[in-house]
Amino acid sequence: MMHLESYLSGAWRRGAGDGRVFVNPTTGEAIGQLDSTGLDLRAACDFARQAGAALRTMSFAERGASLGGVADALAGKRAEYLEIARINSGNTARDASIDVDGAIGTLKFYARLGKTLGNGYSLIEDGAVQLTKSDQFKARHLWTSRPGVAVCINAFNFPAWGLWEKFAVAFLSGVPVLAKPASATAWLAERMVRDVVAANVLSDGCLSLVCGSADGLLEAVDAFDGILFTGSSETGRMIRSHATVLATGPRVAIEADSVNVAVLGDGAKPGSETFNLLVREAVGALSVKAGQMCTNIRRFLIPAAANSAFIEALAAQIDRIVVGDPTLSEVSMGPLVNESQRTVARTGLAKLMQETKIVRGGDASGKLLGADAERGAFFAPTLLAAEKSDGLRAVHDVEVFGPVATVIPYEGFSQAVSLALKGAGSLVASIWCGDAQEAAKLAVALAPLHGRVLCVDSNVDENHSGHAIVMPQCVHGGPGRAGGGEELGAMRGLRFHMQRTALQGSPAMLEAVASQSAVAAL
Ligand code: NAP
């Protein structure tokens, strides 16, 4: 059986044990194993920190060029990655593209940003302020790279994008990365890192990879490291409260789960443009990546007058989703990532079903094309309906990480807002509304509890990037239960990895520092 290896301290290494098995979720067959027993993660972190010194002597433009080299190395092997995503993640071609092309696109975006920043090594904010009566004493704010390693722990659903979006931002900031992919889908991450190492586009230590358990990883962190975690709130809480993390105080960013909401505007009539656009988006939420996207819509808030029509229209579209073997071109949705995720999804669904009725789907995997329901981790696209908007708890609280969503009726603006905010902090809200004033009012009301708000009207039409799709130009992360992290957002992502320092002195000194820096606002 295949054994994945870790790339630590400049060499590929295998753990001393057999470790965990990862599977093909379409057939249930074992693919390989991964293990990190006995690997020296403390030494690997030290090695990466030392590599940071060399990385910080590279200008932003040079770092950007290296990111471009990484993107090119990956683009050359794209077809192999799509195949791994199909075998190990149960991805359809569209699902795999979101992960793999999303990763390459994000690397290219940050490569271009590096080129734009030019030959500086640090960033300086524009505009000196005079601090005393003398015009010979002023201040500017300087951003420099933190001298640690970025420990990036990823969730199973984006083995490619999760790895490279974090890497791109950290590397451009001048900080080396030690990445830990989720065990269930680490194969793709391991293969990509192998190809990048073989392409020789990064100097040693800028990118390390640990495949297997994270045992000992948090114990190895230091004050100037950063931990960037994506996964469940439960693991996120454990990381925040870990004894070494509390004692040493690295920066911590948590991207956790959320119960994202889509709101159809109050006046929207069945069959109107925004109504139809939301139905179309909803079909994606119940099929793309089998619903395993942290940004996926989990709740639909629909004006009571349009509620039945919305459920009916969506149910008719759900009936057209073909579930089965993702190799087949007719199949629009593959399985969940493995049997244990299906068990967790079933437990969550049982909680939602106490407050809702099933419109489509439910516990059984339904009719499958080219696949065996006994062996694969299939889960039917499941639409739930709440009869009333009052007294719902689980619907606002439980994220079923699969193709499951609930329709909730509402009456009026205030109720729509109060129901939406019951998600207690989410990655994304979307507003489907033909009236710009109403959409603006909703957007501002929802913004404090959301990292991103997408508003779609007939001007935007189908030309939006999607509720669930994360764009590198925009911040990704959400407050409250979503973890409070903030990634990407062009320059904004660099904040996490850099230290802002108020620099006070003469204009000549400030100018000398500025001459080695790129002028930018973060
Ligand atoms: P998870 O079980 O929390 O695992 C996430 C990562 O944490 C994995 O790499 C896992 O490694 C690692 N981990 C587990 N225990 C750890 C420990 N004690 N110390 C350090 N790392 C540890 O989450 P998941 O099941 O992979 O992902 C699903 C969840 O992620 C969903 O709830 C989803 O909403 C959320 N998610 C959020 C985002 C976002 O951007 N906000 C994106 C994607 C997914 P092993 O796999 O080896 O156990």
XYZ file of C-alpha atoms and ligand atoms in Angstrom:
570
model
C 0.000 0.000 0.000
C 1.144 3.556 -0.708
C 2.810 5.350 2.260
C 2.753 9.128 2.284
C 5.866 10.871 3.562
C 6.565 14.149 5.285
C 9.000 16.758 3.957
C 10.814 18.041 7.021
C 14.215 19.686 7.565
C 14.915 19.470 3.834
C 14.267 15.715 3.338
C 11.411 13.285 2.756
C 10.775 11.192 5.866
C 8.446 8.382 6.852
C 6.911 7.938 10.318
C 7.863 4.905 12.377
C 4.349 3.445 12.549
C 1.720 2.291 10.072
C -0.549 5.206 10.873
C -3.926 5.946 9.414
C -5.447 4.538 6.236
C -7.046 6.832 3.646
C -9.667 5.598 1.230
C -11.472 6.016 -2.055
C -14.869 7.208 -0.818
C -16.659 6.011 -3.955
C -15.726 2.371 -3.372
C -14.570 2.340 0.249
C -11.253 0.802 -0.869
C -8.083 1.642 1.045
C -5.591 3.700 -0.993
C -2.680 4.203 1.358
C -1.396 5.094 4.801
C 0.242 8.042 6.484
C 2.043 8.377 9.761
C 4.175 10.926 11.566
C 5.262 8.864 14.576
C 8.749 9.789 15.733
C 9.297 12.638 13.274
C 11.185 15.541 14.863
C 8.728 18.411 14.413
C 10.643 20.674 16.763
C 13.776 20.366 14.597
C 11.615 20.869 11.484
C 10.207 24.129 12.890
C 13.727 25.329 13.763
C 14.919 24.473 10.257
C 12.019 26.438 8.752
C 12.650 29.443 11.035
C 16.286 29.525 9.934
C 15.212 29.386 6.287
C 13.129 32.477 6.959
C 16.293 34.566 7.269
C 17.176 33.863 3.606
C 13.593 34.369 2.506
C 13.590 37.844 4.048
C 16.588 38.822 1.933
C 14.418 38.269 -1.148
C 12.426 41.288 -2.335
C 8.658 41.114 -2.798
C 9.217 40.873 -6.555
C 11.568 37.903 -6.083
C 9.112 36.200 -3.732
C 6.356 36.826 -6.285
C 8.520 35.254 -9.010
C 9.003 32.158 -6.833
C 5.244 31.925 -6.283
C 4.817 32.100 -10.058
C 7.314 29.214 -10.326
C 5.258 27.181 -7.842
C 2.076 27.896 -9.819
C 3.752 26.846 -13.088
C 5.124 23.641 -11.551
C 1.625 22.742 -10.347
C -0.135 23.762 -13.560
C 2.086 21.316 -15.477
C 0.718 18.411 -13.429
C -2.900 19.579 -13.204
C -4.398 16.464 -14.823
C -2.742 14.191 -12.249
C -4.114 16.298 -9.401
C -7.662 16.180 -10.761
C -7.361 12.408 -10.836
C -6.125 12.215 -7.237
C -8.993 14.479 -6.172
C -11.431 12.153 -7.882
C -9.971 9.014 -6.316
C -9.324 10.287 -2.785
C -11.936 13.049 -2.346
C -14.724 11.647 -4.531
C -14.610 14.888 -6.528
C -16.364 15.387 -9.842
C -14.299 17.234 -12.459
C -15.971 20.512 -11.400
C -15.281 19.878 -7.692
C -11.644 19.045 -8.354
C -11.219 22.154 -10.467
C -12.471 24.374 -7.643
C -9.740 22.950 -5.408
C -6.841 22.583 -7.861
C -7.453 25.552 -10.185
C -8.424 27.626 -7.145
C -5.002 26.829 -5.668
C -3.092 27.684 -8.860
C -5.146 30.858 -9.408
C -4.500 32.068 -5.875
C -0.747 31.445 -6.226
C -0.750 33.424 -9.474
C -2.695 36.255 -7.857
C -0.098 36.593 -5.079
C 2.720 36.204 -7.612
C 1.354 39.281 -9.434
C 0.945 41.158 -6.167
C 4.616 40.492 -5.367
C 5.623 41.871 -8.747
C 3.551 45.011 -8.112
C 5.216 45.572 -4.741
C 8.620 45.556 -6.445
C 12.040 45.552 -4.871
C 11.237 46.399 -1.246
C 11.791 43.992 1.666
C 9.289 45.533 4.034
C 6.160 47.666 3.737
C 5.756 51.257 4.824
C 2.512 53.159 5.203
C 2.168 56.372 3.284
C 2.254 59.808 4.918
C 4.615 60.912 7.697
C 3.012 62.647 10.685
C 4.758 65.407 12.617
C 4.812 64.590 16.348
C 6.298 67.732 17.986
C 6.899 71.378 17.069
C 9.932 70.362 15.032
C 9.460 69.299 11.433
C 12.579 67.179 11.960
C 10.696 64.639 14.088
C 8.057 62.549 12.377
C 6.536 59.054 12.344
C 5.520 56.449 9.791
C 4.300 52.898 10.245
C 6.537 50.093 9.042
C 5.576 46.441 8.448
C 8.324 43.789 8.667
C 8.192 39.981 8.391
C 7.883 38.100 11.667
C 10.880 35.815 12.251
C 8.870 32.614 12.823
C 7.261 29.800 10.895
C 3.622 29.693 9.799
C 2.163 26.378 10.961
C -0.766 25.812 8.601
C -3.240 23.098 9.600
C -5.856 22.332 6.956
C -9.259 20.691 6.672
C -9.918 17.662 4.462
C -12.183 19.372 1.946
C -9.569 21.567 0.215
C -6.277 19.644 0.205
C -4.916 21.805 -2.651
C -6.444 25.262 -2.209
C -6.149 25.169 1.600
C -2.435 24.449 1.367
C -1.491 26.937 -1.341
C -3.674 29.895 -0.367
C -2.043 29.888 3.068
C 1.409 29.308 1.593
C 1.070 32.102 -0.974
C 0.257 34.758 1.633
C 2.849 33.624 4.187
C 5.629 33.293 1.595
C 4.945 36.713 0.094
C 5.061 38.086 3.640
C 8.543 36.559 4.045
C 7.496 33.748 6.383
C 8.247 30.028 5.763
C 5.460 27.477 6.062
C 5.098 24.125 7.752
C 1.833 22.667 6.457
C -0.221 19.851 7.902
C -2.954 18.554 5.587
C -5.926 16.633 6.984
C -5.139 12.916 6.988
C -8.179 11.860 4.953
C -7.029 13.715 1.803
C -3.308 14.374 2.390
C -2.325 12.465 -0.755
C -2.983 15.425 -3.054
C -1.062 17.828 -0.808
C 1.863 15.393 -0.580
C 1.987 14.938 -4.365
C 1.890 18.678 -4.996
C 4.658 19.398 -2.498
C 6.745 16.599 -4.069
C 6.354 18.224 -7.486
C 7.249 21.674 -6.163
C 10.316 20.319 -4.337
C 11.370 18.477 -7.506
C 10.902 21.644 -9.573
C 13.441 23.369 -7.311
C 11.633 26.703 -7.298
C 11.850 27.275 -3.529
C 14.884 27.258 -1.288
C 14.992 24.563 1.402
C 12.985 25.214 4.509
C 10.490 27.618 2.934
C 7.934 24.832 2.692
C 7.707 21.799 4.952
C 4.948 19.217 5.149
C 3.871 16.868 7.885
C 1.644 13.972 6.803
C -0.005 12.096 9.639
C -1.094 13.118 13.088
C -0.318 16.563 14.498
C 1.079 15.044 17.713
C 3.894 17.235 18.962
C 3.270 20.013 16.444
C 1.684 22.529 18.793
C 4.360 21.772 21.416
C 6.948 22.965 18.861
C 5.554 26.478 18.333
C 7.245 29.629 19.515
C 6.276 33.227 20.250
C 6.889 34.561 16.737
C 5.270 31.675 14.877
C 1.748 31.817 13.528
C -0.792 29.026 13.625
C -3.328 29.148 10.803
C -5.973 26.532 11.370
C -8.914 25.524 9.187
C -11.298 22.899 10.456
C -13.993 22.306 13.023
C -14.721 24.694 15.896
C -13.965 21.880 18.306
C -10.381 21.382 17.085
C -10.034 25.171 16.830
C -10.964 25.558 20.517
C -8.488 22.868 21.455
C -5.704 24.674 19.564
C -6.471 28.030 21.181
C -6.413 26.505 24.657
C -3.362 24.271 24.129
C -0.858 24.712 26.997
C 2.130 25.587 24.756
C 0.039 27.970 22.667
C -1.132 29.741 25.822
C 2.382 29.811 27.304
C 4.319 30.981 24.229
C 1.663 33.177 22.615
C 2.053 32.680 18.842
C -0.474 34.436 16.639
C -3.457 32.168 16.019
C -6.007 32.407 13.188
C -8.960 30.048 13.237
C -11.169 29.400 10.198
C -13.900 27.190 11.582
C -17.311 25.971 10.601
C -20.346 28.166 10.100
C -24.052 28.007 9.324
C -24.063 30.409 6.390
C -27.263 32.033 5.248
C -28.849 33.165 1.976
C -31.712 35.669 2.186
C -34.241 36.218 -0.579
C -35.403 39.866 -0.527
C -38.748 40.584 1.047
C -40.568 41.618 -2.104
C -39.202 38.840 -4.340
C -41.963 37.128 -6.267
C -41.788 33.475 -7.330
C -40.291 33.337 -10.796
C -38.656 36.773 -10.487
C -35.048 37.143 -11.547
C -33.553 37.089 -8.030
C -35.810 34.167 -7.060
C -34.527 32.149 -10.029
C -30.919 33.154 -9.428
C -31.167 31.937 -5.833
C -32.737 28.608 -6.886
C -29.820 28.127 -9.247
C -27.285 28.913 -6.517
C -29.114 26.593 -4.104
C -28.703 23.629 -6.449
C -24.945 24.205 -6.282
C -25.069 24.350 -2.480
C -26.687 20.916 -2.479
C -24.343 19.270 -4.966
C -20.953 20.993 -5.476
C -18.272 19.097 -3.521
C -21.169 17.136 -2.007
C -21.864 20.163 0.156
C -18.467 19.938 1.868
C -17.595 23.616 1.626
C -17.201 25.713 4.751
C -18.765 28.640 2.892
C -21.775 26.657 1.690
C -25.332 27.907 2.203
C -26.880 25.992 5.092
C -29.984 28.148 5.649
C -32.312 29.824 3.150
C -34.461 32.653 4.539
C -37.430 33.070 2.212
C -40.316 35.549 2.511
C -43.348 33.571 3.767
C -45.357 34.488 0.659
C -42.750 32.909 -1.641
C -41.738 30.015 0.626
C -43.743 27.146 -0.903
C -42.892 28.219 -4.435
C -39.187 28.334 -3.541
C -39.275 24.856 -1.993
C -41.133 23.507 -5.004
C -38.767 25.063 -7.541
C -35.680 23.870 -5.672
C -37.056 20.358 -5.135
C -37.633 20.035 -8.889
C -33.984 20.943 -9.524
C -32.727 18.573 -6.818
C -34.483 15.739 -8.624
C -32.116 16.358 -11.533
C -28.922 15.945 -9.476
C -27.227 12.664 -10.410
C -25.295 11.100 -7.521
C -22.720 8.398 -8.088
C -19.246 7.567 -9.352
C -17.546 10.892 -10.146
C -15.703 9.286 -13.060
C -18.951 9.283 -15.025
C -19.680 12.504 -16.920
C -23.427 12.289 -16.128
C -22.720 12.371 -12.387
C -23.120 15.796 -10.784
C -22.310 14.793 -7.209
C -19.911 12.282 -5.689
C -19.706 10.851 -2.177
C -18.685 12.452 1.124
C -15.004 12.081 1.892
C -15.301 8.911 3.972
C -17.577 6.811 6.131
C -16.746 8.628 9.364
C -17.765 11.974 7.826
C -21.004 10.344 6.695
C -21.634 9.196 10.271
C -21.041 12.751 11.565
C -23.339 14.152 8.856
C -26.078 11.670 9.773
C -25.847 12.663 13.435
C -26.184 16.329 12.511
C -29.073 15.649 10.149
C -30.948 13.793 12.911
C -30.742 16.967 15.028
C -32.056 19.142 12.191
C -34.884 16.701 11.491
C -36.267 17.260 14.990
C -37.183 20.800 13.898
C -37.905 20.350 10.194
C -39.535 18.095 7.658
C -37.716 16.439 4.775
C -38.540 17.764 1.319
C -35.932 15.733 -0.541
C -33.205 13.288 0.473
C -32.706 12.236 4.057
C -30.565 9.576 5.568
C -30.406 7.061 2.710
C -27.918 7.694 -0.089
C -30.708 7.534 -2.687
C -30.394 6.265 -6.250
C -26.777 5.997 -7.385
C -25.212 5.863 -10.837
C -22.310 3.433 -11.175
C -21.746 3.066 -7.460
C -22.661 0.791 -4.583
C -24.538 2.375 -1.679
C -23.130 -0.223 0.712
C -19.504 0.590 -0.085
C -19.350 4.293 -0.925
C -19.911 7.206 1.509
C -22.851 8.622 -0.446
C -25.382 11.038 0.975
C -28.452 12.181 -0.920
C -28.921 15.929 -1.540
C -31.200 16.819 1.334
C -33.603 19.738 1.494
C -35.319 20.414 4.796
C -38.152 22.840 5.497
C -38.983 24.535 8.777
C -42.692 25.198 9.056
C -42.257 28.217 11.316
C -39.373 30.512 11.988
C -39.834 30.526 15.788
C -38.260 28.097 18.228
C -35.534 26.816 15.907
C -32.200 26.047 17.547
C -30.436 23.221 15.728
C -31.146 24.789 12.332
C -29.087 27.849 13.301
C -26.532 25.872 15.260
C -25.643 22.600 13.563
C -23.468 22.599 10.466
C -24.064 19.339 8.610
C -20.933 19.112 6.464
C -22.655 17.628 3.436
C -25.403 18.386 0.885
C -27.970 19.510 3.453
C -29.794 22.838 3.809
C -32.960 24.158 5.434
C -35.550 26.597 4.103
C -36.985 28.920 6.764
C -39.896 31.323 6.114
C -39.713 34.914 7.413
C -42.018 37.926 7.685
C -40.423 41.332 7.189
C -36.957 42.899 7.393
C -36.456 42.688 11.191
C -37.238 38.998 11.328
C -34.948 38.249 8.379
C -32.099 40.026 10.167
C -32.689 38.407 13.550
C -32.902 34.913 12.016
C -29.776 35.427 9.915
C -27.788 36.585 12.950
C -28.715 33.427 14.862
C -25.839 31.790 12.994
C -23.728 33.562 15.666
C -20.964 34.564 13.273
C -20.490 33.058 9.812
C -18.152 33.146 6.859
C -20.692 34.314 4.290
C -24.201 35.696 3.914
C -25.819 36.304 0.564
C -28.697 38.622 -0.303
C -30.811 38.026 -3.394
C -32.799 41.179 -3.820
C -33.864 43.394 -6.724
C -34.136 46.570 -4.624
C -30.722 48.158 -4.043
C -31.909 50.128 -0.990
C -33.333 47.031 0.707
C -30.221 45.000 -0.187
C -27.977 47.731 1.215
C -29.962 47.851 4.471
C -29.734 44.072 4.844
C -26.028 44.018 3.945
C -25.146 46.578 6.615
C -27.301 44.771 9.200
C -25.655 41.396 8.493
C -22.071 42.645 8.049
C -21.011 42.685 11.758
C -21.541 38.930 12.015
C -20.190 37.953 8.599
C -16.784 37.955 6.913
C -18.287 38.369 3.447
C -21.684 39.512 2.145
C -22.639 38.757 -1.473
C -25.505 40.797 -2.947
C -27.051 39.614 -6.202
C -29.596 41.560 -8.262
C -30.561 41.663 -11.911
C -27.597 43.921 -12.742
C -25.198 41.348 -11.343
C -27.313 38.548 -12.821
C -25.228 35.392 -13.287
C -21.973 37.350 -13.317
C -21.166 36.801 -9.660
C -18.422 34.611 -8.242
C -20.814 32.533 -6.106
C -21.845 32.356 -2.470
C -19.329 29.628 -1.668
C -16.347 30.654 -3.776
C -13.481 32.422 -1.988
C -11.731 35.049 -4.099
C -8.126 36.027 -3.238
C -8.993 39.717 -3.687
C -11.493 39.542 -0.805
C -10.985 38.584 2.831
C -11.977 35.078 3.874
C -12.955 34.312 7.456
C -15.769 35.171 9.784
C -16.357 36.349 13.343
C -17.843 34.431 16.292
C -18.329 30.724 15.753
C -16.593 30.985 12.354
C -13.374 31.433 14.330
C -12.520 35.112 13.943
C -9.757 34.490 11.403
C -9.108 36.542 8.297
C -7.164 35.177 5.330
C -6.453 36.470 1.806
C -7.976 39.838 0.827
C -4.974 40.785 -1.348
C -2.567 42.820 0.878
C -4.812 42.379 3.924
C -3.690 38.750 4.301
C -0.089 39.875 4.891
C -0.995 41.542 8.215
C -1.063 38.238 10.075
C 2.536 37.450 9.160
C 4.038 40.908 9.651
C 4.717 43.233 12.571
C 3.552 46.843 12.405
C 6.003 49.201 14.089
C 5.586 52.922 14.660
C 8.853 54.339 13.391
C 9.775 57.747 14.849
C 12.713 59.890 13.789
C 14.041 62.411 11.335
C 12.660 62.707 7.808
C 16.062 61.579 6.515
C 15.984 58.380 8.548
C 12.364 57.689 7.563
C 13.243 58.248 3.921
C 16.172 55.829 4.169
C 13.854 53.113 5.508
C 11.210 53.936 2.906
C 13.756 53.522 0.100
C 14.028 49.800 0.977
C 10.295 49.328 1.412
C 7.196 49.156 -0.716
C 4.609 51.796 0.083
C 1.361 50.049 0.939
C -1.629 50.273 3.213
C -2.613 47.046 4.948
P -11.011 18.855 11.877
O -11.343 17.459 12.280
O -11.140 19.916 12.897
O -9.509 18.764 11.338
C -8.872 19.870 10.780
C -7.376 19.700 10.846
O -6.960 19.714 12.213
C -6.876 18.368 10.277
O -5.658 18.602 9.603
C -6.640 17.528 11.502
O -5.706 16.522 11.312
C -6.117 18.595 12.437
N -6.139 18.236 13.844
C -6.957 17.355 14.468
N -6.633 17.294 15.776
C -5.599 18.149 15.960
C -4.803 18.504 17.076
N -5.007 17.946 18.266
N -3.818 19.402 16.920
C -3.586 19.959 15.717
N -4.297 19.645 14.612
C -5.290 18.750 14.742
O -11.836 19.322 10.620
P -12.101 18.535 9.259
O -13.027 17.406 9.584
O -10.826 18.230 8.542
O -12.827 19.647 8.397
C -14.202 19.880 8.423
C -14.522 21.163 9.136
O -13.700 22.212 8.677
C -15.941 21.626 8.875
O -16.572 21.916 10.077
C -15.799 22.886 8.040
O -16.790 23.853 8.232
C -14.473 23.398 8.462
N -13.862 24.154 7.382
C -13.720 25.493 7.524
C -13.138 26.237 6.511
C -12.934 27.724 6.617
O -12.241 28.280 5.778
N -13.468 28.379 7.585
C -12.704 25.592 5.345
C -12.875 24.231 5.238
C -13.454 23.516 6.269
P -6.161 15.003 11.006
O -6.944 15.028 9.754
O -4.872 14.286 10.877
O -6.978 14.560 12.195
